PDB file of N, CA and C in Angstrom:
ATOM      1  N   MET M   1      64.059   9.046  52.805  1.00 77.00           N
ATOM      2  CA  MET M   1      63.246   9.814  53.360  1.00 77.00           C
ATOM      3  C   MET M   1      63.377  10.711  55.176  1.00 77.00           C
ATOM      4  N   ILE M   2      64.254   9.716  55.340  1.00 86.00           N
ATOM      5  CA  ILE M   2      64.664   9.882  57.024  1.00 86.00           C
ATOM      6  C   ILE M   2      65.054  10.887  56.963  1.00 86.00           C
ATOM      7  N   LEU M   3      65.339  11.382  56.195  1.00 90.00           N
ATOM      8  CA  LEU M   3      66.369  13.157  55.726  1.00 90.00           C
ATOM      9  C   LEU M   3      65.451  13.545  56.334  1.00 90.00           C
ATOM     10  N   PHE M   4      65.207  13.415  54.637  1.00 89.00           N
ATOM     11  CA  PHE M   4      63.903  14.136  54.601  1.00 89.00           C
ATOM     12  C   PHE M   4      62.595  14.776  55.529  1.00 89.00           C
ATOM     13  N   TYR M   5      62.716  13.600  56.731  1.00 87.00           N
ATOM     14  CA  TYR M   5      61.636  13.708  58.055  1.00 87.00           C
ATOM     15  C   TYR M   5      61.967  14.701  58.562  1.00 87.00           C
ATOM     16  N   LYS M   6      63.522  14.187  59.223  1.00 90.00           N
ATOM     17  CA  LYS M   6      64.737  15.642  59.768  1.00 90.00           C
ATOM     18  C   LYS M   6      64.519  16.634  59.499  1.00 90.00           C
ATOM     19  N   ILE M   7      64.815  17.413  57.989  1.00 93.00           N
ATOM     20  CA  ILE M   7      65.267  18.766  57.602  1.00 93.00           C
ATOM     21  C   ILE M   7      63.077  19.109  58.278  1.00 93.00           C
ATOM     22  N   MET M   8      62.671  18.295  58.054  1.00 92.00           N
ATOM     23  CA  MET M   8      61.308  19.207  57.535  1.00 92.00           C
ATOM     24  C   MET M   8      60.452  19.277  58.718  1.00 92.00           C
ATOM     25  N   TYR M   9      61.113  18.916  59.856  1.00 93.00           N
ATOM     26  CA  TYR M   9      60.311  17.909  61.204  1.00 93.00           C
ATOM     27  C   TYR M   9      59.978  19.424  62.260  1.00 93.00           C
ATOM     28  N   PRO M  10      61.150  20.642  61.720  1.00 94.00           N
ATOM     29  CA  PRO M  10      60.863  22.232  62.821  1.00 94.00           C
ATOM     30  C   PRO M  10      59.804  22.559  62.236  1.00 94.00           C
ATOM     31  N   ALA M  11      58.766  22.757  60.165  1.00 94.00           N
ATOM     32  CA  ALA M  11      58.315  23.218  59.790  1.00 94.00           C
ATOM     33  C   ALA M  11      56.362  22.454  60.079  1.00 94.00           C
ATOM     34  N   ILE M  12      57.182  21.089  60.046  1.00 92.00           N
ATOM     35  CA  ILE M  12      55.503  20.383  60.436  1.00 92.00           C
ATOM     36  C   ILE M  12      55.523  20.432  62.343  1.00 92.00           C
ATOM     37  N   TRP M  13      56.635  20.797  62.671  1.00 92.00           N
ATOM     38  CA  TRP M  13      56.219  21.010  63.815  1.00 92.00           C
ATOM     39  C   TRP M  13      55.372  22.134  64.735  1.00 92.00           C
ATOM     40  N   VAL M  14      55.945  23.579  64.350  1.00 95.00           N
ATOM     41  CA  VAL M  14      55.529  24.962  64.053  1.00 95.00           C
ATOM     42  C   VAL M  14      53.985  24.983  63.305  1.00 95.00           C
ATOM     43  N   LEU M  15      53.904  24.109  62.061  1.00 93.00           N
ATOM     44  CA  LEU M  15      51.896  24.186  61.043  1.00 93.00           C
ATOM     45  C   LEU M  15      51.039  23.567  62.333  1.00 93.00           C
ATOM     46  N   ASN M  16      51.333  22.002  63.218  1.00 89.00           N
ATOM     47  CA  ASN M  16      50.843  21.081  63.971  1.00 89.00           C
ATOM     48  C   ASN M  16      50.087  22.667  65.345  1.00 89.00           C
ATOM     49  N   GLY M  17      51.523  23.408  65.551  1.00 90.00           N
ATOM     50  CA  GLY M  17      50.558  24.130  66.864  1.00 90.00           C
ATOM     51  C   GLY M  17      50.256  25.041  66.060  1.00 90.00           C
ATOM     52  N   SER M  18      50.290  26.224  65.252  1.00 91.00           N
ATOM     53  CA  SER M  18      49.117  26.474  65.180  1.00 91.00           C
ATOM     54  C   SER M  18      48.333  26.787  64.368  1.00 91.00           C
ATOM     55  N   ALA M  19      48.099  24.884  64.144  1.00 88.00           N
ATOM     56  CA  ALA M  19      46.363  24.669  63.994  1.00 88.00           C
ATOM     57  C   ALA M  19      45.681  24.735  64.705  1.00 88.00           C
ATOM     58  N   ARG M  20      46.957  24.420  65.808  1.00 85.00           N
ATOM     59  CA  ARG M  20      46.096  23.118  66.653  1.00 85.00           C
ATOM     60  C   ARG M  20      45.792  24.769  68.150  1.00 85.00           C
ATOM     61  N   VAL M  21      46.334  25.360  67.938  1.00 89.00           N
ATOM     62  CA  VAL M  21      45.761  27.474  67.745  1.00 89.00           C
ATOM     63  C   VAL M  21      45.182  27.512  67.530  1.00 89.00           C
ATOM     64  N   VAL M  22      44.337  27.549  65.878  1.00 89.00           N
ATOM     65  CA  VAL M  22      43.893  27.982  65.599  1.00 89.00           C
ATOM     66  C   VAL M  22      43.065  27.824  65.928  1.00 89.00           C
ATOM     67  N   SER M  23      42.385  26.076  65.833  1.00 86.00           N
ATOM     68  CA  SER M  23      41.406  25.566  66.560  1.00 86.00           C
ATOM     69  C   SER M  23      41.023  24.832  67.528  1.00 86.00           C
ATOM     70  N   ARG M  24      41.547  25.585  68.044  1.00 86.00           N
ATOM     71  CA  ARG M  24      41.265  25.666  69.212  1.00 86.00           C
ATOM     72  C   ARG M  24      40.102  27.240  69.701  1.00 86.00           C
ATOM     73  N   LEU M  25      40.780  28.202  69.273  1.00 90.00           N
ATOM     74  CA  LEU M  25      39.969  29.775  69.357  1.00 90.00           C
ATOM     75  C   LEU M  25      38.253  29.104  68.520  1.00 90.00           C
ATOM     76  N   PHE M  26      38.242  28.718  67.305  1.00 87.00           N
ATOM     77  CA  PHE M  26      36.796  28.205  67.406  1.00 87.00           C
ATOM     78  C   PHE M  26      36.419  27.518  67.686  1.00 87.00           C
ATOM     79  N   GLY M  27      36.618  26.820  68.593  1.00 86.00           N
ATOM     80  CA  GLY M  27      36.281  26.454  70.425  1.00 86.00           C
ATOM     81  C   GLY M  27      36.306  24.064  69.858  1.00 86.00           C
ATOM     82  N   LEU M  28      36.799  24.401  68.859  1.00 81.00           N
ATOM     83  CA  LEU M  28      37.156  23.224  68.116  1.00 81.00           C
ATOM     84  C   LEU M  28      38.817  21.845  69.375  1.00 81.00           C
ATOM     85  N   LYS M  29      37.766  20.821  69.470  1.00 76.00           N
ATOM     86  CA  LYS M  29      38.941  19.861  69.920  1.00 76.00           C
ATOM     87  C   LYS M  29      39.469  19.333  68.710  1.00 76.00           C
ATOM     88  N   PRO M  30      41.161  19.397  69.645  1.00 69.00           N
ATOM     89  CA  PRO M  30      41.817  17.762  67.769  1.00 69.00           C
ATOM     90  C   PRO M  30      41.178  16.657  68.461  1.00 69.00           C
ATOM     91  N   VAL M  31      41.353  15.722  66.844  1.00 68.00           N
ATOM     92  CA  VAL M  31      41.082  14.499  67.163  1.00 68.00           C
ATOM     93  C   VAL M  31      42.510  13.846  66.983  1.00 68.00           C
ATOM     94  N   SER M  32      42.613  13.068  67.442  1.00 68.00           N
ATOM     95  CA  SER M  32      43.919  12.492  67.691  1.00 68.00           C
ATOM     96  C   SER M  32      43.545  11.211  65.996  1.00 68.00           C
ATOM     97  N   GLU M  33      45.244  11.308  65.221  1.00 65.00           N
ATOM     98  CA  GLU M  33      45.457  10.153  64.976  1.00 65.00           C
ATOM     99  C   GLU M  33      44.378   9.021  65.102  1.00 65.00           C
ATOM    100  N   ASN M  34      44.911   8.412  66.184  1.00 64.00           N
ATOM    101  CA  ASN M  34      44.769   7.103  66.240  1.00 64.00           C
ATOM    102  C   ASN M  34      42.546   6.688  66.023  1.00 64.00           C
ATOM    103  N   GLU M  35      41.752   8.070  66.184  1.00 65.00           N
ATOM    104  CA  GLU M  35      39.906   8.056  66.396  1.00 65.00           C
ATOM    105  C   GLU M  35      39.657   7.719  65.267  1.00 65.00           C
ATOM    106  N   ILE M  36      38.459   7.001  65.124  1.00 65.00           N
ATOM    107  CA  ILE M  36      38.198   6.594  64.251  1.00 65.00           C
ATOM    108  C   ILE M  36      36.485   7.230  63.786  1.00 65.00           C
ATOM    109  N   ALA M  37      37.010   8.037  62.725  1.00 74.00           N
ATOM    110  CA  ALA M  37      35.794   9.064  62.275  1.00 74.00           C
ATOM    111  C   ALA M  37      34.347   8.818  62.453  1.00 74.00           C
ATOM    112  N   HIS M  38      34.048   7.671  61.859  1.00 80.00           N
ATOM    113  CA  HIS M  38      32.652   7.189  61.294  1.00 80.00           C
ATOM    114  C   HIS M  38      33.299   5.933  60.966  1.00 80.00           C
ATOM    115  N   THR M  39      31.971   5.004  61.445  1.00 84.00           N
ATOM    116  CA  THR M  39      31.501   3.485  61.269  1.00 84.00           C
ATOM    117  C   THR M  39      31.306   3.439  60.437  1.00 84.00           C
ATOM    118  N   GLU M  40      31.648   1.841  59.691  1.00 86.00           N
ATOM    119  CA  GLU M  40      31.444   1.367  58.550  1.00 86.00           C
ATOM    120  C   GLU M  40      29.552   1.995  57.763  1.00 86.00           C
ATOM    121  N   GLU M  41      28.546   1.668  58.757  1.00 90.00           N
ATOM    122  CA  GLU M  41      27.307   2.243  59.081  1.00 90.00           C
ATOM    123  C   GLU M  41      26.890   3.317  58.678  1.00 90.00           C
ATOM    124  N   GLU M  42      27.961   4.316  59.450  1.00 90.00           N
ATOM    125  CA  GLU M  42      27.443   5.927  59.390  1.00 90.00           C
ATOM    126  C   GLU M  42      27.886   6.007  58.507  1.00 90.00           C
ATOM    127  N   LEU M  43      28.647   5.701  57.534  1.00 90.00           N
ATOM    128  CA  LEU M  43      29.502   5.888  55.941  1.00 90.00           C
ATOM    129  C   LEU M  43      28.725   5.749  55.545  1.00 90.00           C
ATOM    130  N   ARG M  44      27.441   3.631  55.287  1.00 92.00           N
ATOM    131  CA  ARG M  44      26.687   3.845  54.470  1.00 92.00           C
ATOM    132  C   ARG M  44      25.575   4.598  55.279  1.00 92.00           C
ATOM    133  N   ILE M  45      25.245   4.965  55.582  1.00 93.00           N
ATOM    134  CA  ILE M  45      23.865   6.724  56.389  1.00 93.00           C
ATOM    135  C   ILE M  45      24.591   7.555  55.153  1.00 93.00           C
ATOM    136  N   ILE M  46      26.094   8.123  55.536  1.00 93.00           N
ATOM    137  CA  ILE M  46      26.185   9.032  54.972  1.00 93.00           C
ATOM    138  C   ILE M  46      25.674   9.288  53.055  1.00 93.00           C
ATOM    139  N   LEU M  47      25.879   7.963  52.269  1.00 93.00           N
ATOM    140  CA  LEU M  47      25.602   7.757  51.436  1.00 93.00           C
ATOM    141  C   LEU M  47      24.703   7.344  50.993  1.00 93.00           C
ATOM    142  N   SER M  48      23.539   6.930  51.461  1.00 94.00           N
ATOM    143  CA  SER M  48      22.196   6.854  51.171  1.00 94.00           C
ATOM    144  C   SER M  48      22.098   8.034  50.890  1.00 94.00           C
ATOM    145  N   GLU M  49      22.080   8.735  52.353  1.00 95.00           N
ATOM    146  CA  GLU M  49      21.315  10.135  52.228  1.00 95.00           C
ATOM    147  C   GLU M  49      21.717  10.827  51.713  1.00 95.00           C
ATOM    148  N   SER M  50      23.205  10.388  50.830  1.00 94.00           N
ATOM    149  CA  SER M  50      23.808  11.824  49.722  1.00 94.00           C
ATOM    150  C   SER M  50      22.900  11.137  48.440  1.00 94.00           C
ATOM    151  N   PHE M  51      23.369   9.914  48.680  1.00 94.00           N
ATOM    152  CA  PHE M  51      22.282   9.322  46.453  1.00 94.00           C
ATOM    153  C   PHE M  51      20.777  10.009  47.057  1.00 94.00           C
ATOM    154  N   LYS M  52      19.973  10.066  47.832  1.00 96.00           N
ATOM    155  CA  LYS M  52      18.753  10.319  48.438  1.00 96.00           C
ATOM    156  C   LYS M  52      18.912  12.140  47.535  1.00 96.00           C
ATOM    157  N   SER M  53      19.509  12.687  48.135  1.00 95.00           N
ATOM    158  CA  SER M  53      20.054  13.986  47.796  1.00 95.00           C
ATOM    159  C   SER M  53      19.920  14.840  47.222  1.00 95.00           C
ATOM    160  N   GLY M  54      20.517  13.812  46.062  1.00 94.00           N
ATOM    161  CA  GLY M  54      21.320  14.292  44.370  1.00 94.00           C
ATOM    162  C   GLY M  54      22.651  14.522  44.837  1.00 94.00           C
ATOM    163  N   GLU M  55      23.526  13.872  45.674  1.00 94.00           N
ATOM    164  CA  GLU M  55      24.752  15.238  45.842  1.00 94.00           C
ATOM    165  C   GLU M  55      25.763  13.929  44.364  1.00 94.00           C
ATOM    166  N   ILE M  56      25.463  12.281  44.479  1.00 93.00           N
ATOM    167  CA  ILE M  56      25.574  11.717  44.125  1.00 93.00           C
ATOM    168  C   ILE M  56      24.873  10.656  43.029  1.00 93.00           C
ATOM    169  N   ASN M  57      25.322  10.604  42.013  1.00 94.00           N
ATOM    170  CA  ASN M  57      23.918  10.211  41.295  1.00 94.00           C
ATOM    171  C   ASN M  57      24.196   8.434  41.710  1.00 94.00           C
ATOM    172  N   GLN M  58      23.622   7.178  40.087  1.00 94.00           N
ATOM    173  CA  GLN M  58      23.556   6.456  40.690  1.00 94.00           C
ATOM    174  C   GLN M  58      25.414   4.892  40.344  1.00 94.00           C
ATOM    175  N   SER M  59      25.481   5.980  39.916  1.00 94.00           N
ATOM    176  CA  SER M  59      26.391   5.135  38.869  1.00 94.00           C
ATOM    177  C   SER M  59      27.553   5.165  40.661  1.00 94.00           C
ATOM    178  N   GLU M  60      27.615   6.491  40.641  1.00 94.00           N
ATOM    179  CA  GLU M  60      28.692   6.605  42.196  1.00 94.00           C
ATOM    180  C   GLU M  60      28.083   6.779  43.354  1.00 94.00           C
ATOM    181  N   PHE M  61      27.251   6.277  43.408  1.00 93.00           N
ATOM    182  CA  PHE M  61      26.676   5.502  44.441  1.00 93.00           C
ATOM    183  C   PHE M  61      27.004   4.048  44.376  1.00 93.00           C
ATOM    184  N   LYS M  62      26.433   2.918  43.591  1.00 92.00           N
ATOM    185  CA  LYS M  62      26.993   1.904  43.710  1.00 92.00           C
ATOM    186  C   LYS M  62      28.366   1.893  43.336  1.00 92.00           C
ATOM    187  N   TYR M  63      28.903   2.834  43.058  1.00 92.00           N
ATOM    188  CA  TYR M  63      31.042   2.662  42.773  1.00 92.00           C
ATOM    189  C   TYR M  63      31.266   2.888  44.242  1.00 92.00           C
ATOM    190  N   VAL M  64      30.834   3.607  44.906  1.00 90.00           N
ATOM    191  CA  VAL M  64      31.351   4.082  46.354  1.00 90.00           C
ATOM    192  C   VAL M  64      30.768   2.701  47.234  1.00 90.00           C
ATOM    193  N   ASN M  65      29.334   2.281  46.879  1.00 87.00           N
ATOM    194  CA  ASN M  65      28.914   1.093  47.631  1.00 87.00           C
ATOM    195  C   ASN M  65      29.613  -0.065  47.409  1.00 87.00           C
ATOM    196  N   LYS M  66      30.410  -0.384  46.400  1.00 87.00           N
ATOM    197  CA  LYS M  66      31.358  -1.794  46.405  1.00 87.00           C
ATOM    198  C   LYS M  66      31.882  -2.075  47.222  1.00 87.00           C
ATOM    199  N   ILE M  67      32.634  -0.655  47.841  1.00 86.00           N
ATOM    200  CA  ILE M  67      33.764  -0.653  48.536  1.00 86.00           C
ATOM    201  C   ILE M  67      33.980  -1.750  49.734  1.00 86.00           C
ATOM    202  N   PHE M  68      32.881  -1.309  50.152  1.00 84.00           N
ATOM    203  CA  PHE M  68      32.442  -1.722  51.621  1.00 84.00           C
ATOM    204  C   PHE M  68      32.599  -3.534  51.544  1.00 84.00           C
ATOM    205  N   ASP M  69      32.577  -3.660  50.461  1.00 78.00           N
ATOM    206  CA  ASP M  69      32.523  -5.612  50.235  1.00 78.00           C
ATOM    207  C   ASP M  69      33.908  -6.184  49.790  1.00 78.00           C
ATOM    208  N   PHE M  70      34.447  -4.565  49.052  1.00 76.00           N
ATOM    209  CA  PHE M  70      35.912  -5.210  49.378  1.00 76.00           C
ATOM    210  C   PHE M  70      36.490  -6.447  49.886  1.00 76.00           C
ATOM    211  N   ASP M  71      36.437  -5.968  51.073  1.00 74.00           N
ATOM    212  CA  ASP M  71      36.824  -5.996  52.517  1.00 74.00           C
ATOM    213  C   ASP M  71      36.537  -8.014  52.177  1.00 74.00           C
ATOM    214  N   ASP M  72      35.586  -8.063  51.828  1.00 72.00           N
ATOM    215  CA  ASP M  72      35.308  -9.904  52.384  1.00 72.00           C
ATOM    216  C   ASP M  72      35.493 -10.527  50.454  1.00 72.00           C
ATOM    217  N   ARG M  73      37.013  -9.452  50.066  1.00 75.00           N
ATOM    218  CA  ARG M  73      37.289 -10.350  48.720  1.00 75.00           C
ATOM    219  C   ARG M  73      39.043 -11.134  48.808  1.00 75.00           C
ATOM    220  N   ILE M  74      39.357 -12.365  48.576  1.00 82.00           N
ATOM    221  CA  ILE M  74      39.833 -13.132  48.351  1.00 82.00           C
ATOM    222  C   ILE M  74      40.932 -12.489  47.100  1.00 82.00           C
ATOM    223  N   ALA M  75      43.019 -11.815  47.857  1.00 82.00           N
ATOM    224  CA  ALA M  75      43.474 -11.429  46.649  1.00 82.00           C
ATOM    225  C   ALA M  75      43.263 -12.484  45.430  1.00 82.00           C
ATOM    226  N   LYS M  76      43.612 -13.296  45.773  1.00 84.00           N
ATOM    227  CA  LYS M  76      43.157 -14.097  44.440  1.00 84.00           C
ATOM    228  C   LYS M  76      42.020 -14.066  43.149  1.00 84.00           C
ATOM    229  N   GLU M  77      40.991 -13.879  44.298  1.00 82.00           N
ATOM    230  CA  GLU M  77      39.708 -14.012  43.033  1.00 82.00           C
ATOM    231  C   GLU M  77      39.453 -12.228  42.963  1.00 82.00           C
ATOM    232  N   ILE M  78      40.827 -11.526  42.387  1.00 82.00           N
ATOM    233  CA  ILE M  78      40.506 -10.641  41.788  1.00 82.00           C
ATOM    234  C   ILE M  78      42.156 -10.363  40.939  1.00 82.00           C
ATOM    235  N   MET M  79      42.294 -11.588  40.819  1.00 89.00           N
ATOM    236  CA  MET M  79      44.177 -11.148  40.521  1.00 89.00           C
ATOM    237  C   MET M  79      43.953 -11.892  38.877  1.00 89.00           C
ATOM    238  N   VAL M  80      44.632 -11.675  38.156  1.00 89.00           N
ATOM    239  CA  VAL M  80      45.189 -11.484  36.996  1.00 89.00           C
ATOM    240  C   VAL M  80      46.600 -12.042  36.642  1.00 89.00           C
ATOM    241  N   PRO M  81      46.618 -13.745  36.105  1.00 89.00           N
ATOM    242  CA  PRO M  81      47.813 -14.732  36.337  1.00 89.00           C
ATOM    243  C   PRO M  81      48.409 -14.072  35.431  1.00 89.00           C
ATOM    244  N   ARG M  82      49.562 -13.240  34.913  1.00 89.00           N
ATOM    245  CA  ARG M  82      50.863 -12.431  33.927  1.00 89.00           C
ATOM    246  C   ARG M  82      51.165 -12.834  32.720  1.00 89.00           C
ATOM    247  N   THR M  83      50.610 -14.300  32.820  1.00 91.00           N
ATOM    248  CA  THR M  83      51.056 -15.362  31.632  1.00 91.00           C
ATOM    249  C   THR M  83      49.213 -14.303  30.099  1.00 91.00           C
ATOM    250  N   GLU M  84      48.167 -14.044  31.322  1.00 90.00           N
ATOM    251  CA  GLU M  84      47.237 -13.763  30.201  1.00 90.00           C
ATOM    252  C   GLU M  84      47.054 -11.672  30.120  1.00 90.00           C
ATOM    253  N   ILE M  85      48.140 -11.025  30.655  1.00 90.00           N
ATOM    254  CA  ILE M  85      47.642  -9.555  30.989  1.00 90.00           C
ATOM    255  C   ILE M  85      48.471  -9.252  29.329  1.00 90.00           C
ATOM    256  N   VAL M  86      48.018  -8.504  28.601  1.00 89.00           N
ATOM    257  CA  VAL M  86      47.636  -7.853  27.672  1.00 89.00           C
ATOM    258  C   VAL M  86      48.446  -6.281  27.888  1.00 89.00           C
ATOM    259  N   SER M  87      48.974  -5.885  27.702  1.00 86.00           N
ATOM    260  CA  SER M  87      49.925  -4.713  27.420  1.00 86.00           C
ATOM    261  C   SER M  87      50.468  -4.044  26.162  1.00 86.00           C
ATOM    262  N   LEU M  88      50.571  -2.853  26.020  1.00 88.00           N
ATOM    263  CA  LEU M  88      51.705  -2.388  25.208  1.00 88.00           C
ATOM    264  C   LEU M  88      53.173  -2.333  25.836  1.00 88.00           C
ATOM    265  N   SER M  89      53.821  -1.937  24.485  1.00 76.00           N
ATOM    266  CA  SER M  89      55.182  -2.136  25.013  1.00 76.00           C
ATOM    267  C   SER M  89      55.212  -0.246  24.420  1.00 76.00           C
TER     268      SER M  89
END
């Protein structure tokens, strides 16, 4: 992995630099990697508006909405014991 990184670093550097130049030409400011794009509340609003406007259907809305509750779960709650797993060989 480190070898791949070292080999590809010059290409990545050139591509990132050219992307920064193009974005400046269009008047866009670069976003830092650590910057959060949207808060959870903003994402909930975007999801709700997408559902209301018909961009996503009800099942998609429910599926994505459940993601916000996922951080309230403990791994033990969703784990299946290995002895109870059914698999095909």
